[in-house]
Tab-separated table of C-alpha atoms and ligand atoms in Angstrom:
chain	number	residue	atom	x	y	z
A	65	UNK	CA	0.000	0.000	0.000
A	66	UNK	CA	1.528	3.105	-1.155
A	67	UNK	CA	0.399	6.918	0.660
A	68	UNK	CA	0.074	9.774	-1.651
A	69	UNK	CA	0.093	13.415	-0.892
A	70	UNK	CA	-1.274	15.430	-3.709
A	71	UNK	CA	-1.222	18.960	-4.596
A	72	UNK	CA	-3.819	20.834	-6.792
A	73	UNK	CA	-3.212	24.534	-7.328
A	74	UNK	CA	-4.127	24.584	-11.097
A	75	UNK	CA	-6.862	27.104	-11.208
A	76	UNK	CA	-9.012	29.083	-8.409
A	77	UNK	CA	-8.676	25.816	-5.433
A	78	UNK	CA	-6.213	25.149	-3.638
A	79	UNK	CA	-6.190	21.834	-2.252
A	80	UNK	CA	-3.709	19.307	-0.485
A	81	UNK	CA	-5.190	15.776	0.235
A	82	UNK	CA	-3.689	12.330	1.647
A	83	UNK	CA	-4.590	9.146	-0.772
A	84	UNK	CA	-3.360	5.572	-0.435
A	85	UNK	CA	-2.904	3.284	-3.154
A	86	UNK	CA	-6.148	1.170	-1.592
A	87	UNK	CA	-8.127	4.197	-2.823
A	88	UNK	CA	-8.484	5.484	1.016
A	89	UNK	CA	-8.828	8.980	1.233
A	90	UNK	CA	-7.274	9.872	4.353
A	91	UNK	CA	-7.882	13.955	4.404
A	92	UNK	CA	-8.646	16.336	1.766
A	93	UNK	CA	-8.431	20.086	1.929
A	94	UNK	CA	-9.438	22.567	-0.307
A	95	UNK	CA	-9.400	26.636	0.167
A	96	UNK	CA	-11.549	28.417	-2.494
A	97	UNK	CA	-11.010	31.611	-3.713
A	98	UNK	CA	-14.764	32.636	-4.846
A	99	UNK	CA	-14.730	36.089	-2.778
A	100	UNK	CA	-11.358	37.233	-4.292
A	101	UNK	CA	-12.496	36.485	-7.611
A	102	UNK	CA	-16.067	37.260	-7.488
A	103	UNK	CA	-15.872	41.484	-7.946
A	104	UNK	CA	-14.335	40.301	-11.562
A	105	UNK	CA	-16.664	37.936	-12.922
A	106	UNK	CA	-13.908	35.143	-13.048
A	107	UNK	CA	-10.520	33.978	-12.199
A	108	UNK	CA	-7.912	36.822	-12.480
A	109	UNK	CA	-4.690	34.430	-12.383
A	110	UNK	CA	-2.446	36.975	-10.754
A	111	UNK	CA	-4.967	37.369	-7.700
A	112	UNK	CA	-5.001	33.170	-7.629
A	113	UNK	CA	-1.400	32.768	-7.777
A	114	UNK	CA	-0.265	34.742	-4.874
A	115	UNK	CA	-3.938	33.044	-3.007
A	116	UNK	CA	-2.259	30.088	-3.697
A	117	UNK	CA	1.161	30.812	-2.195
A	118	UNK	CA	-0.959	31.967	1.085
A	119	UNK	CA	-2.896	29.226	1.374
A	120	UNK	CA	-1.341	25.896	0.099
A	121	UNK	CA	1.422	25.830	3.062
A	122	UNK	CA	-1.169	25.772	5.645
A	123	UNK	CA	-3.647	23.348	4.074
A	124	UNK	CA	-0.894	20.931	3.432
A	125	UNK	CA	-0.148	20.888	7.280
A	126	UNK	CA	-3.358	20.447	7.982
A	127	UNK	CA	-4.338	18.069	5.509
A	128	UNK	CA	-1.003	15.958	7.223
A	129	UNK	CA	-2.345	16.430	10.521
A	130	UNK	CA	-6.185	15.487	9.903
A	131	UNK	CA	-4.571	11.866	8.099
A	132	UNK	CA	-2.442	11.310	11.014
A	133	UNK	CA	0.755	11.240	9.314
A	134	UNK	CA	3.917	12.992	8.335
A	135	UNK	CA	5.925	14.087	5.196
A	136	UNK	CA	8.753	11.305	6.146
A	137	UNK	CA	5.399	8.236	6.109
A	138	UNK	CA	4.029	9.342	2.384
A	139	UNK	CA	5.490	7.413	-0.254
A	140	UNK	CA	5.160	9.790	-3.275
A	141	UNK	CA	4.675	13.462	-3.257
A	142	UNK	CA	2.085	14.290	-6.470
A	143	UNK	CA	1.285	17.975	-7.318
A	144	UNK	CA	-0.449	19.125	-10.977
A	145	UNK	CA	2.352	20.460	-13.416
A	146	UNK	CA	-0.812	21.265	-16.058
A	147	UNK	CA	-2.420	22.515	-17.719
A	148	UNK	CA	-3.523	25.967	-16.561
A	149	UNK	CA	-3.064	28.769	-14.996
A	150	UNK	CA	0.810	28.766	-15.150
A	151	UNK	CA	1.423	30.827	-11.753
A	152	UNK	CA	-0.578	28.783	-9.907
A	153	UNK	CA	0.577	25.574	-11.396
A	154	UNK	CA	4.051	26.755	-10.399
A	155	UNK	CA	3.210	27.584	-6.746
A	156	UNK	CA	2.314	23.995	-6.091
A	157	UNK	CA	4.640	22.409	-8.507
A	158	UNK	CA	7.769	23.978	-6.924
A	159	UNK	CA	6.125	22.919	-3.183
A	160	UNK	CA	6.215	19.371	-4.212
A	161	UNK	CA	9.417	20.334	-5.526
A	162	UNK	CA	10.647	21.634	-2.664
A	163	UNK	CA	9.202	18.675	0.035
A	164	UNK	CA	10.329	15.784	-2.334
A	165	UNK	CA	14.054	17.190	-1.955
A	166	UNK	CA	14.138	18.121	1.848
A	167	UNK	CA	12.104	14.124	2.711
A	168	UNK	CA	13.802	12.727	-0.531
A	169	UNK	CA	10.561	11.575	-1.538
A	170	UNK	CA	9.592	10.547	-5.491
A	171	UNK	CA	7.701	13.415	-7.426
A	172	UNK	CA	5.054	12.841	-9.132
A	173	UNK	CA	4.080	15.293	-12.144
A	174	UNK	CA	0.514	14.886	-12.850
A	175	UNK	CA	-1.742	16.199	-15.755
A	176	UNK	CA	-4.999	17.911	-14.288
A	177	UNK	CA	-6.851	16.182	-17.047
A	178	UNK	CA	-5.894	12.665	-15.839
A	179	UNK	CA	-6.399	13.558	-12.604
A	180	UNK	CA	-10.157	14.411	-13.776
A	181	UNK	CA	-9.688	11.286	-15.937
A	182	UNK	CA	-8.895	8.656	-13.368
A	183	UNK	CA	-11.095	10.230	-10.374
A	184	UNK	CA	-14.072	7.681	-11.280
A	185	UNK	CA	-11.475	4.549	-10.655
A	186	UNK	CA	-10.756	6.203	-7.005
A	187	UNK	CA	-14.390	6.499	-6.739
A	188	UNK	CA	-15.190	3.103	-8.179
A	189	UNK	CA	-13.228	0.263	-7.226
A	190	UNK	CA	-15.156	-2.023	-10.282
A	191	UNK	CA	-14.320	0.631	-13.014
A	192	UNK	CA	-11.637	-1.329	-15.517
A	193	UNK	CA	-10.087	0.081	-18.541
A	194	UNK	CA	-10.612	0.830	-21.525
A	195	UNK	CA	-13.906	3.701	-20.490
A	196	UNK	CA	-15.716	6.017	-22.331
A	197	UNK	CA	-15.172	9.680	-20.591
A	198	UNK	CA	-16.799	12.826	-20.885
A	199	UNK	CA	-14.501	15.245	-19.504
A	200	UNK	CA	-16.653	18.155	-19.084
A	201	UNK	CA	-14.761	21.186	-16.805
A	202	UNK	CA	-14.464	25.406	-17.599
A	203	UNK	CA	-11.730	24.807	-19.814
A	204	UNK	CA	-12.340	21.132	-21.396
A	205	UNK	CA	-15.155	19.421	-23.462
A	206	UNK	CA	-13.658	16.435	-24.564
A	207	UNK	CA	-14.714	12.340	-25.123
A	208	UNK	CA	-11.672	10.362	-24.612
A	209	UNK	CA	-11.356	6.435	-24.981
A	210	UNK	CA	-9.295	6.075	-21.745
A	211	UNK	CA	-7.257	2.592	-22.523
A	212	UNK	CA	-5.056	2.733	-19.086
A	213	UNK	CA	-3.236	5.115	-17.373
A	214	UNK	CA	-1.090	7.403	-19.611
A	215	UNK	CA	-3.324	6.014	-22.388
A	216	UNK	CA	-5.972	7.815	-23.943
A	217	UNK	CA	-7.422	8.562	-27.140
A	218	UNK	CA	-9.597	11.630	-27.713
A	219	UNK	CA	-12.415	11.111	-29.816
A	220	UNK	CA	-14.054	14.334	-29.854
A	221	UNK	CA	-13.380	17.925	-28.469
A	222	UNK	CA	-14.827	21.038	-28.467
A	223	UNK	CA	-14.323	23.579	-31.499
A	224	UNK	CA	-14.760	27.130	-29.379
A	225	UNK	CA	-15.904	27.207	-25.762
A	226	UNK	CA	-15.896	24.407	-23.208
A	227	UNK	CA	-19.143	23.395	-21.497
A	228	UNK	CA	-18.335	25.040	-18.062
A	229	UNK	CA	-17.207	28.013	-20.082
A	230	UNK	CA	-20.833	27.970	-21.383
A	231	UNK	CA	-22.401	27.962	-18.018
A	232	UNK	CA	-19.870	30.196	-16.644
A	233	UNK	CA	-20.665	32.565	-19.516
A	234	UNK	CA	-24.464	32.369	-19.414
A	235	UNK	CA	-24.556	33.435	-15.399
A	236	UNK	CA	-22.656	36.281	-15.911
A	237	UNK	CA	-25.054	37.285	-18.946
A	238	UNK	CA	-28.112	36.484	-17.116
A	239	UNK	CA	-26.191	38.351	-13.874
A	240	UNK	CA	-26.564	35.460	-11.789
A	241	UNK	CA	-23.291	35.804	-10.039
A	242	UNK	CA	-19.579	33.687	-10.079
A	243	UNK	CA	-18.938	30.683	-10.366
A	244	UNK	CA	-21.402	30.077	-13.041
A	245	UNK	CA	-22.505	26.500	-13.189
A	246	UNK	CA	-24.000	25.983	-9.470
A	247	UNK	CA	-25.850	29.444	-10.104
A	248	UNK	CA	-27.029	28.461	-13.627
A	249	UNK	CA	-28.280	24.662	-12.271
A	250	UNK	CA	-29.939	26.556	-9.291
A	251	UNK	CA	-31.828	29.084	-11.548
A	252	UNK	CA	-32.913	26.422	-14.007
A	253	UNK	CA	-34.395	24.072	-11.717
A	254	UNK	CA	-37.035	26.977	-11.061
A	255	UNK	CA	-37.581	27.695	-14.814
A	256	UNK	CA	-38.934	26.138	-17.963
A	257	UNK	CA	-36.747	24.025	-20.186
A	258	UNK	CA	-38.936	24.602	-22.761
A	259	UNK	CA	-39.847	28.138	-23.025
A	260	UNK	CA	-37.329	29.501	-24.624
A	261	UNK	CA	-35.938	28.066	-28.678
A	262	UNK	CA	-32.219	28.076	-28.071
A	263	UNK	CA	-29.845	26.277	-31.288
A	264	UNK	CA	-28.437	22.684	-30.237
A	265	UNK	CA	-25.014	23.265	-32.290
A	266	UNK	CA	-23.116	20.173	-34.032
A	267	UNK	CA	-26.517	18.262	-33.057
A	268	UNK	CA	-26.775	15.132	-35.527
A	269	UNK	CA	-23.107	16.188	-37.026
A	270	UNK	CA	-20.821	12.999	-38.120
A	271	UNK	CA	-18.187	13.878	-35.977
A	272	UNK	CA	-18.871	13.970	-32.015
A	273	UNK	CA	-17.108	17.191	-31.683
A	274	UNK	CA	-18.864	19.895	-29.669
A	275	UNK	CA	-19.612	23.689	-30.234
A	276	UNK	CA	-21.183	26.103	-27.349
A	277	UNK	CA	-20.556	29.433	-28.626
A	278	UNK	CA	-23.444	29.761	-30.242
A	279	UNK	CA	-25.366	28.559	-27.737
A	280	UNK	CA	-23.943	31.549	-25.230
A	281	UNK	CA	-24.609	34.169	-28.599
A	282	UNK	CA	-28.743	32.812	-28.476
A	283	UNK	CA	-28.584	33.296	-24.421
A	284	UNK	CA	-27.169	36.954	-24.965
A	285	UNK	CA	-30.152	37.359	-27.620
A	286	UNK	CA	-33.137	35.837	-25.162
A	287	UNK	CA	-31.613	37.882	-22.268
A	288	UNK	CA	-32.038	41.079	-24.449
A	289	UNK	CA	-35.719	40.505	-26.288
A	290	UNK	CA	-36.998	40.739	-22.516
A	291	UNK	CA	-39.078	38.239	-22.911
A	292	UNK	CA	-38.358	35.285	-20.629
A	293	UNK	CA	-37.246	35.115	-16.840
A	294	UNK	CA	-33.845	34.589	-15.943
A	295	UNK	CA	-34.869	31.439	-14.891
A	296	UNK	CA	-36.155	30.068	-17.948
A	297	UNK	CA	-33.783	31.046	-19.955
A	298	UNK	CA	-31.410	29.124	-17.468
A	299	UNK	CA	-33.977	26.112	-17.796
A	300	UNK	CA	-33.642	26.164	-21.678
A	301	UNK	CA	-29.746	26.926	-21.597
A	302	UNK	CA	-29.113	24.128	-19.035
A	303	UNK	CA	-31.514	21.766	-21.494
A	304	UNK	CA	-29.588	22.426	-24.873
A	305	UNK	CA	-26.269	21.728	-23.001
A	306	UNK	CA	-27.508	18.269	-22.266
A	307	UNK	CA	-28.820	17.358	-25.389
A	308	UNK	CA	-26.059	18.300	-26.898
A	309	UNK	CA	-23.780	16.017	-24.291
A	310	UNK	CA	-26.476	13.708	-24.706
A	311	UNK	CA	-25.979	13.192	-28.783
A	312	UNK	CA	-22.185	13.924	-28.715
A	313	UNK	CA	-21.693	11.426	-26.921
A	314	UNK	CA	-24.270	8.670	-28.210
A	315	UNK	CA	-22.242	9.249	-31.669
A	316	UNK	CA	-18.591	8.952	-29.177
A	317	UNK	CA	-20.016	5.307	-28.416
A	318	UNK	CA	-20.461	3.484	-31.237
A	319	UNK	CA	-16.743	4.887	-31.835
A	320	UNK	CA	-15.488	2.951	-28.783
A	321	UNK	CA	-16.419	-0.862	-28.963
A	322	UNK	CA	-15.252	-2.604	-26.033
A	323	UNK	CA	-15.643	0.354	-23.795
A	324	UNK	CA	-16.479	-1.379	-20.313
A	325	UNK	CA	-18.512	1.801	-19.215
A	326	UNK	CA	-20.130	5.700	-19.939
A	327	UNK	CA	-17.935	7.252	-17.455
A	328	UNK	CA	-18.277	11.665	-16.826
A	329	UNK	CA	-15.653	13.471	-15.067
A	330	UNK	CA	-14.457	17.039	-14.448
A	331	UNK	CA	-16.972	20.502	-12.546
A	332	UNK	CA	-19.905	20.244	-14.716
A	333	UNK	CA	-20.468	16.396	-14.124
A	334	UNK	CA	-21.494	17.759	-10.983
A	335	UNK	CA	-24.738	19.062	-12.479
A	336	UNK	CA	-27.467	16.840	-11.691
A	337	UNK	CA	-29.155	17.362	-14.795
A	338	UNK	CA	-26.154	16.026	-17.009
A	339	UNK	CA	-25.831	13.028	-14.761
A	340	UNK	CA	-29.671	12.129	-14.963
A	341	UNK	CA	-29.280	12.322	-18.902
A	342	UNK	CA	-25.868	10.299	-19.527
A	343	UNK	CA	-27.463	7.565	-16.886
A	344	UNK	CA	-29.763	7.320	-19.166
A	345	UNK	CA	-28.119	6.859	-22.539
A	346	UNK	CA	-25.576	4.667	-20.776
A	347	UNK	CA	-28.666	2.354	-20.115
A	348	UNK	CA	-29.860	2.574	-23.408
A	349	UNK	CA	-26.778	1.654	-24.321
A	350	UNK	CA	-26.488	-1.226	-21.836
A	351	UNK	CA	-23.261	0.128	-20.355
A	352	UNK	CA	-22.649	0.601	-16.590
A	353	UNK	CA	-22.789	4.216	-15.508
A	354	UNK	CA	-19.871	5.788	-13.555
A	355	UNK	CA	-19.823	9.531	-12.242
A	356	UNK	CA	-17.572	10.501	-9.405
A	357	UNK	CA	-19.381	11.905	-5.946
A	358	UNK	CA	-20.076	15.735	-6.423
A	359	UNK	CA	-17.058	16.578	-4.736
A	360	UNK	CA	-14.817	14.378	-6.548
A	361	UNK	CA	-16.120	16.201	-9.827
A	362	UNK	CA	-14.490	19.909	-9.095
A	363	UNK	CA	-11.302	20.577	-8.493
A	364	UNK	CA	-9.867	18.814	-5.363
A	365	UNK	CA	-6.357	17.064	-4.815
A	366	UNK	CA	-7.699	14.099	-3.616
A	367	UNK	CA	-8.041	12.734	-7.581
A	368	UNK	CA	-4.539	14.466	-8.286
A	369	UNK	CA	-3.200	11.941	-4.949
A	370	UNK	CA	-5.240	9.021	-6.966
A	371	UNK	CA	-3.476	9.725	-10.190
A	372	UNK	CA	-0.453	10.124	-8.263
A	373	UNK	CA	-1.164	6.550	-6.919
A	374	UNK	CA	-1.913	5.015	-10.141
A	375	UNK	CA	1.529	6.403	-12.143
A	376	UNK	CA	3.408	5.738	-8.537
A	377	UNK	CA	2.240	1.811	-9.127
A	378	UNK	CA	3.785	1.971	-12.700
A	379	UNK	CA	7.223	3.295	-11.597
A	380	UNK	CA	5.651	6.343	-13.192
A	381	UNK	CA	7.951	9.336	-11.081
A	382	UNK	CA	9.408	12.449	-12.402
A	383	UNK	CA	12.859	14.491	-12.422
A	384	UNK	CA	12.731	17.289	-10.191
A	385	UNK	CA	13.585	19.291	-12.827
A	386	UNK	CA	9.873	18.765	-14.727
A	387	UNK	CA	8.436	21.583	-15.845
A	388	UNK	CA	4.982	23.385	-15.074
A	389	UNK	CA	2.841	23.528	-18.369
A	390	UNK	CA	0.290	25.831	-19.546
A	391	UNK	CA	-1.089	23.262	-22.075
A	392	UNK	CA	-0.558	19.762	-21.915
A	393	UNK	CA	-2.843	17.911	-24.234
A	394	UNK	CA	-3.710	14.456	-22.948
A	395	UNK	CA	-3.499	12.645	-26.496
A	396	UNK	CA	-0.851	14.370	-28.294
A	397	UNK	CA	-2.045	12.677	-31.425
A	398	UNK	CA	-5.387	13.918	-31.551
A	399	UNK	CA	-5.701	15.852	-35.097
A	400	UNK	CA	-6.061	19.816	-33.997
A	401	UNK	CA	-9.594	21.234	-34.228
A	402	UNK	CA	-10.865	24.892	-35.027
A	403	UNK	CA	-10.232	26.633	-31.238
A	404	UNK	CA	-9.782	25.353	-28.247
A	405	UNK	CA	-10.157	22.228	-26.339
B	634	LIG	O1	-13.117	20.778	-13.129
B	634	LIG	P1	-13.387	22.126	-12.592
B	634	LIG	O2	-13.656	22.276	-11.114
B	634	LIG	O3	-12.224	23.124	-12.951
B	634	LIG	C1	-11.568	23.054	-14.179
B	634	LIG	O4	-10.624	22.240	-14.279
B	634	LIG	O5	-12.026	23.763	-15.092
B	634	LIG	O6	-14.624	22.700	-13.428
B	634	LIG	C2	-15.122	23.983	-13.177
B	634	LIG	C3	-16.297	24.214	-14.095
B	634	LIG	C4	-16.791	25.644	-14.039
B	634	LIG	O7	-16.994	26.100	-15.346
B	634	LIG	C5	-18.099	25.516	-13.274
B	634	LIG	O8	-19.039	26.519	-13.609
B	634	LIG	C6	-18.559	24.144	-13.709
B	634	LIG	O9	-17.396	23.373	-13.723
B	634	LIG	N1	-19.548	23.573	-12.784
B	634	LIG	C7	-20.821	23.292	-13.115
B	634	LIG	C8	-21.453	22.845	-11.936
B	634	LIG	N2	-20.532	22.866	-10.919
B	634	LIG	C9	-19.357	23.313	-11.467
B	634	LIG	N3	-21.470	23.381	-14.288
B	634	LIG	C10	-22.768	23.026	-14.313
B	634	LIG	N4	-23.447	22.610	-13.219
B	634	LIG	C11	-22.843	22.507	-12.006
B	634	LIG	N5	-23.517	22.095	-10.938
B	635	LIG	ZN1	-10.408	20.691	-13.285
């Protein structure tokens, strides 16, 4: 059994947890940053880099002191190197840095998308590879055949704006504060998903890939006829999102034979709504159904400690000379798309 202290510091949470290769999660810690941010709209990166250096120190201690344990009993010290915000991701790669030199420990560099990518096997014991993800988080919208650790094969991104983007996006439009996505779910569940005709873009298209700016352009255009409450326009936002999952990813399938289950992962696979609707294709489909607990979904270092473990069992360390990276594409084959993703 191997311990695992991981380090997330990629974007607006700072987090420190203690994981064991028995998928125990001894302590988890996480500081947001919501009220430093919130007067902008979104994540200034300057304002969450120096949060970061505040509060990861502290959390780390006390993340070590809920588990029980100190730096000299964890086998492997795992911290995100990318991608993202690159001052952040610096902060808590040069900590790890810094603690695998002074308790000679191994460091582990870890991609933020496998971190997302493997959370469901910390979750779920009975998840094997090769899975079907959705990796759905404010700056990814991608389907990737996940083969095994280190493995994956992306079958579908998006073209412009990710799908937490889109939420993120549509609260601020419809001024219903920062961060977007819990706001947007909250409004929508008291509006109509109906009521108002928003576009479903890529819908029926041969490739899986997504699209959501257009989707954000019809929100602007609803918000401004001043016809429909906040809240329905929410309801109808929130709806094309997840028919738009729904058939991206029903096309994603029948590209993956042999896929063991429909697994979702990353912030917006917290949305109840989007879980609901990929339970039920994955039935349809007559593939088990695997979503990570809520918390497990956004950003946390417990899943970055879980990744940790899972490379750490392969002999999968790194040089403490690895360096932090703004963009780190889990399948470097993957043919480049329009955009983003
Ligand atoms: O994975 P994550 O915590 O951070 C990134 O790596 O991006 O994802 C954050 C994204 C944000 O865009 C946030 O608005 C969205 O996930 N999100 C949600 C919900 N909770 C978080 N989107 C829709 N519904 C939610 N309940
Ligand atoms: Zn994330």
């Amino acid at each position: 059994m191997a311990l695992i202290l991981g380090i997330e510091s990629s974007c607006d949470e700072t987090a420190a947890a203690l994981v064991t290769s028995d998928r125990a999660v001894l302590a988890h810690r996480l500081a947001g940053q919501e009220s430093a941010h919130r007067p902008f709209g979104g994540v200034v990166p300057e304002i969450a880099a120096r949060a970061h250096v505040e509060a990861l120190e502290p959390l780390i201690a006390a993340a070590l002191a809920e588990a029980g344990v100190e730096l000299g009993d964890v086998d492997a010290i795992a911290a995100t190197a990318g991608p993202g915000l690159i001052g952040g991701v610096m902060v808590g790669l040069v900590t790890a840095k810094a603690l695998a030199l002074a308790a000679d420990k191994p460091l582990i560099a870890v991609n933020h998308l496998e971190g997302h990518a493997l959370s469901p096997r910390l979750a779920d014991p009975g998840l094997e590879f090769p899975y079907l993800l959705l990796l759905v988080s404010g700056g990814h919208c991608q389907l990737l055949f996940v083969e095994g650790v280190g493995r994956y094969q992306r079958l579908a991104t998006t073209i412009d704006d990710a799908a937490g983007e889109a939420f993120d996006k549509t609260a601020k439009l419809l001024g219903l504060g920062f961060p977007g996505g819990p706001e947007v779910e909250r409004a929508a569940a008291k509006g109509d998903p109906r009521a108002v005709p928003l576009p479903r873009p890529l819908l029926g298209s041969a490739e899986p890939h997504f699209s959501f700016a257009g989707l954000k352009s019809a929100v602007l255009r609803a918000r401004d006829a001043d016809m429909y409450s906040a809240e329905d326009i929410a309801a109808s936002f929130q709806q094309a999102v997840v028919d738009c999952l729904i058939d991206r990813t029903r096309r994603a399938i029948d590209r993956a034979p042999g896929a063991t289950a429909l697994v979702v992962a990353g912030g917006v696979a917290a949305n109840a709504a989007i879980r609901a609707a990929l339970e039920g294709l994955a039935a349809e489909r007559a593939l088990p159904f695997v979503a990570p607990p809520l918390w497990l979904c956004t950003d946390n270092a417990a899943m970055i400690g879980w990744a940790g473990a899972e490379r750490f069992a392969l002999g999968l360390t790194d040089q403490l000379d690895v360096a932090a990276r703004p963009r780190w594409p889990l399948d470097p084959e993957a043919e480049k798309v329009r955009g983003a993703g």
